[in-house]
PDB file of C-alpha atoms in Angstrom:
ATOM      1  CA  UNK A 127       6.472  16.042  -3.541  1.00 85.00           C
ATOM      2  CA  UNK A 128       5.737  12.555  -1.614  1.00 88.00           C
ATOM      3  CA  UNK A 129       8.710  11.852   0.768  1.00 90.00           C
ATOM      4  CA  UNK A 130       9.455  10.183   4.580  1.00 90.00           C
ATOM      5  CA  UNK A 131       6.891  11.684   6.893  1.00 92.00           C
ATOM      6  CA  UNK A 132      10.154  12.923   9.376  1.00 93.00           C
ATOM      7  CA  UNK A 133       9.956  14.992  12.500  1.00 92.00           C
ATOM      8  CA  UNK A 134      11.774  16.783  15.481  1.00 91.00           C
ATOM      9  CA  UNK A 135      10.883  18.949  18.826  1.00 90.00           C
ATOM     10  CA  UNK A 136      10.709  18.294  22.355  1.00 90.00           C
ATOM     11  CA  UNK A 137       7.401  16.193  22.208  1.00 91.00           C
ATOM     12  CA  UNK A 138       9.004  13.191  20.440  1.00 89.00           C
ATOM     13  CA  UNK A 139      10.908   9.943  21.748  1.00 88.00           C
ATOM     14  CA  UNK A 140      14.868  10.097  21.494  1.00 85.00           C
ATOM     15  CA  UNK A 141      14.866   6.144  21.857  1.00 86.00           C
ATOM     16  CA  UNK A 142      12.971   3.018  21.777  1.00 89.00           C
ATOM     17  CA  UNK A 143      13.952   2.161  25.258  1.00 90.00           C
ATOM     18  CA  UNK A 144      16.268  -0.711  25.469  1.00 92.00           C
ATOM     19  CA  UNK A 145      16.775  -1.376  21.570  1.00 93.00           C
ATOM     20  CA  UNK A 146      19.690   1.046  19.850  1.00 90.00           C
ATOM     21  CA  UNK A 147      19.443  -0.744  16.958  1.00 93.00           C
ATOM     22  CA  UNK A 148      15.828   0.047  16.485  1.00 90.00           C
ATOM     23  CA  UNK A 149      16.439   3.752  17.847  1.00 90.00           C
ATOM     24  CA  UNK A 150      19.385   3.456  15.607  1.00 91.00           C
ATOM     25  CA  UNK A 151      17.083   2.535  12.189  1.00 89.00           C
ATOM     26  CA  UNK A 152      14.575   5.909  13.190  1.00 90.00           C
ATOM     27  CA  UNK A 153      16.736   8.364  14.353  1.00 91.00           C
ATOM     28  CA  UNK A 154      18.529   9.965  12.300  1.00 91.00           C
ATOM     29  CA  UNK A 155      20.342  13.558  12.252  1.00 90.00           C
ATOM     30  CA  UNK A 156      17.742  14.548  15.873  1.00 88.00           C
ATOM     31  CA  UNK A 157      15.112  13.440  13.393  1.00 92.00           C
ATOM     32  CA  UNK A 158      12.114  11.095  13.567  1.00 92.00           C
ATOM     33  CA  UNK A 159      11.926   8.501  10.346  1.00 92.00           C
ATOM     34  CA  UNK A 160       8.503   7.460  11.119  1.00 89.00           C
ATOM     35  CA  UNK A 161       8.119   5.315   7.712  1.00 86.00           C
ATOM     36  CA  UNK A 162       5.497   7.114   6.645  1.00 88.00           C
ATOM     37  CA  UNK A 163       4.762   8.738   3.423  1.00 88.00           C
ATOM     38  CA  UNK A 164       3.568  12.344   3.354  1.00 91.00           C
ATOM     39  CA  UNK A 165       3.430  15.538   1.081  1.00 92.00           C
ATOM     40  CA  UNK A 166       2.677  18.829   2.805  1.00 93.00           C
ATOM     41  CA  UNK A 167       0.812  21.401   0.785  1.00 94.00           C
ATOM     42  CA  UNK A 168       0.997  25.482   0.594  1.00 94.00           C
ATOM     43  CA  UNK A 169      -0.887  26.297   3.750  1.00 95.00           C
ATOM     44  CA  UNK A 170       1.295  23.937   5.338  1.00 93.00           C
ATOM     45  CA  UNK A 171      -0.818  20.890   6.044  1.00 95.00           C
ATOM     46  CA  UNK A 172       0.046  17.670   5.818  1.00 93.00           C
ATOM     47  CA  UNK A 173      -0.980  14.436   4.347  1.00 92.00           C
ATOM     48  CA  UNK A 174      -0.286  10.858   4.779  1.00 90.00           C
ATOM     49  CA  UNK A 175      -0.144   8.743   1.461  1.00 84.00           C
ATOM     50  CA  UNK A 176       0.675   5.341   2.983  1.00 81.00           C
ATOM     51  CA  UNK A 177       3.688   4.002   4.596  1.00 83.00           C
ATOM     52  CA  UNK A 178       7.335   3.393   3.505  1.00 82.00           C
ATOM     53  CA  UNK A 179       6.986  -0.322   3.798  1.00 84.00           C
ATOM     54  CA  UNK A 180       4.638  -1.322   2.012  1.00 86.00           C
ATOM     55  CA  UNK A 181       5.194   1.202  -1.141  1.00 89.00           C
ATOM     56  CA  UNK A 182       6.078  -0.712  -4.519  1.00 93.00           C
ATOM     57  CA  UNK A 183       9.204   0.035  -6.379  1.00 92.00           C
ATOM     58  CA  UNK A 184       8.798  -1.072  -9.965  1.00 94.00           C
ATOM     59  CA  UNK A 185      11.174  -0.846 -12.725  1.00 92.00           C
ATOM     60  CA  UNK A 186      12.436   2.907 -10.601  1.00 91.00           C
ATOM     61  CA  UNK A 187       9.036   4.104 -10.199  1.00 93.00           C
ATOM     62  CA  UNK A 188       6.550   3.762  -6.618  1.00 91.00           C
ATOM     63  CA  UNK A 189       3.392   2.963  -7.023  1.00 94.00           C
ATOM     64  CA  UNK A 190       1.537   3.284  -3.688  1.00 92.00           C
ATOM     65  CA  UNK A 191      -0.575  -0.009  -2.656  1.00 93.00           C
ATOM     66  CA  UNK A 192      -2.817   2.509  -0.768  1.00 92.00           C
ATOM     67  CA  UNK A 193      -3.995   4.900  -4.333  1.00 93.00           C
ATOM     68  CA  UNK A 194      -4.295   1.636  -6.222  1.00 97.00           C
ATOM     69  CA  UNK A 195      -6.812   0.432  -3.918  1.00 96.00           C
ATOM     70  CA  UNK A 196      -8.795   3.400  -3.747  1.00 96.00           C
ATOM     71  CA  UNK A 197      -9.489   3.626  -7.004  1.00 97.00           C
ATOM     72  CA  UNK A 198     -10.429  -0.534  -6.979  1.00 98.00           C
ATOM     73  CA  UNK A 199     -13.189   0.504  -4.123  1.00 98.00           C
ATOM     74  CA  UNK A 200     -14.389   3.452  -6.490  1.00 98.00           C
ATOM     75  CA  UNK A 201     -15.871   0.130  -8.757  1.00 98.00           C
ATOM     76  CA  UNK A 202     -19.435  -1.004  -7.047  1.00 97.00           C
ATOM     77  CA  UNK A 203     -18.811  -4.554  -7.763  1.00 97.00           C
ATOM     78  CA  UNK A 204     -16.096  -4.466  -4.536  1.00 97.00           C
ATOM     79  CA  UNK A 205     -16.517  -5.434  -1.309  1.00 97.00           C
ATOM     80  CA  UNK A 206     -12.361  -5.226  -0.158  1.00 96.00           C
ATOM     81  CA  UNK A 207      -8.831  -5.669  -2.194  1.00 96.00           C
ATOM     82  CA  UNK A 208      -5.706  -5.271  -1.439  1.00 96.00           C
ATOM     83  CA  UNK A 209      -2.867  -4.694  -3.545  1.00 96.00           C
ATOM     84  CA  UNK A 210       0.945  -5.443  -2.300  1.00 94.00           C
ATOM     85  CA  UNK A 211       3.932  -5.975  -4.763  1.00 92.00           C
ATOM     86  CA  UNK A 212       5.383  -9.536  -5.311  1.00 90.00           C
ATOM     87  CA  UNK A 213       8.638  -9.766  -6.391  1.00 90.00           C
ATOM     88  CA  UNK A 214       8.880  -9.799  -9.885  1.00 91.00           C
ATOM     89  CA  UNK A 215      12.578 -10.508 -12.122  1.00 92.00           C
ATOM     90  CA  UNK A 216      12.257  -7.542 -14.531  1.00 92.00           C
ATOM     91  CA  UNK A 217      10.623  -4.731 -13.180  1.00 91.00           C
ATOM     92  CA  UNK A 218      11.702  -5.900  -9.013  1.00 91.00           C
ATOM     93  CA  UNK A 219       8.483  -5.485  -7.909  1.00 93.00           C
ATOM     94  CA  UNK A 220       4.758  -5.771  -9.740  1.00 94.00           C
ATOM     95  CA  UNK A 221       1.248  -4.818  -8.886  1.00 95.00           C
ATOM     96  CA  UNK A 222      -0.487  -7.300  -7.384  1.00 95.00           C
ATOM     97  CA  UNK A 223      -4.277  -7.594  -6.142  1.00 96.00           C
ATOM     98  CA  UNK A 224      -6.609  -9.546  -4.321  1.00 96.00           C
ATOM     99  CA  UNK A 225     -10.295  -8.516  -4.465  1.00 97.00           C
ATOM    100  CA  UNK A 226     -13.296 -10.017  -2.290  1.00 97.00           C
ATOM    101  CA  UNK A 227     -16.371  -8.621  -4.252  1.00 97.00           C
ATOM    102  CA  UNK A 228     -19.590  -8.824  -3.047  1.00 96.00           C
ATOM    103  CA  UNK A 229     -22.139 -11.669  -2.723  1.00 94.00           C
ATOM    104  CA  UNK A 230     -24.370 -12.499  -6.388  1.00 94.00           C
ATOM    105  CA  UNK A 231     -20.957  -9.610  -8.057  1.00 95.00           C
ATOM    106  CA  UNK A 232     -19.438 -11.225 -11.043  1.00 94.00           C
ATOM    107  CA  UNK A 233     -16.062  -9.671 -12.305  1.00 96.00           C
ATOM    108  CA  UNK A 234     -12.947 -10.761 -15.077  1.00 96.00           C
ATOM    109  CA  UNK A 235      -9.642  -9.386 -15.128  1.00 96.00           C
ATOM    110  CA  UNK A 236     -10.129  -7.351 -18.286  1.00 97.00           C
ATOM    111  CA  UNK A 237     -12.944  -6.344 -16.825  1.00 97.00           C
ATOM    112  CA  UNK A 238     -11.455  -4.607 -14.293  1.00 98.00           C
ATOM    113  CA  UNK A 239      -8.435  -3.587 -16.322  1.00 97.00           C
ATOM    114  CA  UNK A 240     -10.970  -1.426 -17.806  1.00 98.00           C
ATOM    115  CA  UNK A 241     -12.659  -0.117 -15.006  1.00 98.00           C
ATOM    116  CA  UNK A 242      -9.434   1.232 -13.659  1.00 98.00           C
ATOM    117  CA  UNK A 243      -7.792   2.122 -17.284  1.00 97.00           C
ATOM    118  CA  UNK A 244      -8.045   6.261 -16.315  1.00 97.00           C
ATOM    119  CA  UNK A 245      -7.665   5.811 -12.714  1.00 97.00           C
ATOM    120  CA  UNK A 246      -4.697   4.108 -13.151  1.00 97.00           C
ATOM    121  CA  UNK A 247      -0.981   4.938 -14.964  1.00 96.00           C
ATOM    122  CA  UNK A 248       0.386   1.659 -16.504  1.00 95.00           C
ATOM    123  CA  UNK A 249       3.290   0.480 -14.010  1.00 95.00           C
ATOM    124  CA  UNK A 250       0.497   1.685 -11.287  1.00 96.00           C
ATOM    125  CA  UNK A 251      -2.178  -1.003 -12.725  1.00 97.00           C
ATOM    126  CA  UNK A 252      -2.000  -4.442 -10.776  1.00 97.00           C
ATOM    127  CA  UNK A 253      -0.093  -6.765 -13.221  1.00 95.00           C
ATOM    128  CA  UNK A 254      -2.250  -9.943 -11.867  1.00 95.00           C
ATOM    129  CA  UNK A 255      -6.035 -10.364 -10.462  1.00 96.00           C
ATOM    130  CA  UNK A 256      -6.712 -11.491  -7.873  1.00 94.00           C
ATOM    131  CA  UNK A 257     -10.759 -12.626  -7.035  1.00 95.00           C
ATOM    132  CA  UNK A 258     -11.604 -14.637  -3.549  1.00 92.00           C
ATOM    133  CA  UNK A 259     -14.336 -15.875  -2.215  1.00 91.00           C
ATOM    134  CA  UNK A 260     -13.298 -16.183   0.430  1.00 91.00           C
ATOM    135  CA  UNK A 261     -13.069 -12.545   3.361  1.00 92.00           C
ATOM    136  CA  UNK A 262      -9.742 -11.603   2.714  1.00 92.00           C
ATOM    137  CA  UNK A 263      -6.934 -11.756   5.991  1.00 90.00           C
ATOM    138  CA  UNK A 264      -6.846  -9.165   8.979  1.00 91.00           C
ATOM    139  CA  UNK A 265      -5.041  -8.175  11.308  1.00 88.00           C
ATOM    140  CA  UNK A 266      -5.789  -8.591  14.572  1.00 88.00           C
ATOM    141  CA  UNK A 267      -7.203  -5.924  15.097  1.00 90.00           C
ATOM    142  CA  UNK A 268      -9.496  -5.899  12.495  1.00 88.00           C
ATOM    143  CA  UNK A 269      -7.669  -4.628   9.656  1.00 89.00           C
ATOM    144  CA  UNK A 270      -7.415  -5.667   5.970  1.00 91.00           C
ATOM    145  CA  UNK A 271      -3.217  -7.067   6.019  1.00 88.00           C
ATOM    146  CA  UNK A 272      -0.814  -6.952   2.771  1.00 87.00           C
ATOM    147  CA  UNK A 273       1.678  -9.247   5.167  1.00 84.00           C
ATOM    148  CA  UNK A 274      -0.791 -11.931   5.528  1.00 86.00           C
ATOM    149  CA  UNK A 275      -1.934 -11.483   1.667  1.00 84.00           C
ATOM    150  CA  UNK A 276       1.411 -12.178   0.826  1.00 82.00           C
ATOM    151  CA  UNK A 277       2.196 -14.734   3.113  1.00 82.00           C
ATOM    152  CA  UNK A 278      -0.714 -16.731   1.955  1.00 81.00           C
ATOM    153  CA  UNK A 279      -0.274 -15.687  -2.092  1.00 77.00           C
ATOM    154  CA  UNK A 280       3.113 -17.217  -1.425  1.00 76.00           C
ATOM    155  CA  UNK A 281       1.819 -20.493   0.263  1.00 73.00           C
ATOM    156  CA  UNK A 282      -0.188 -21.920  -2.625  1.00 67.00           C
TER     157      UNK A 282
END
């Protein structure tokens, strides 16, 4: 079962230095709540699935952006993609995908949905695909940024 990874032990921090409010948010019942979503297999190996703050809540169902992105990346025309939740009056949040195609490639939202149809559930399927000509925004360390993408989208 997927859930938040929580850890405890002598090697785990006791809190954030001079930040009692932040410490109270992550330290509960002697366990450090990492903010990572994952699961443990029968042999005790832990697998990370996504970040809790990135999870999209669609009509009460959990959608993990990384799973949707991995499915989109299977398409040979895709160079980069970012998946994030955007507010939706009916569903709470809805899944949106921003996609940059490889140079010289073309793809429509209908073609992408057809490609993803057997890879994603209807809840996970992005309601909207936005195809971008420019590289998608990245953080200072070069990772694709859901936060910056949502901000750019909201201001557009």
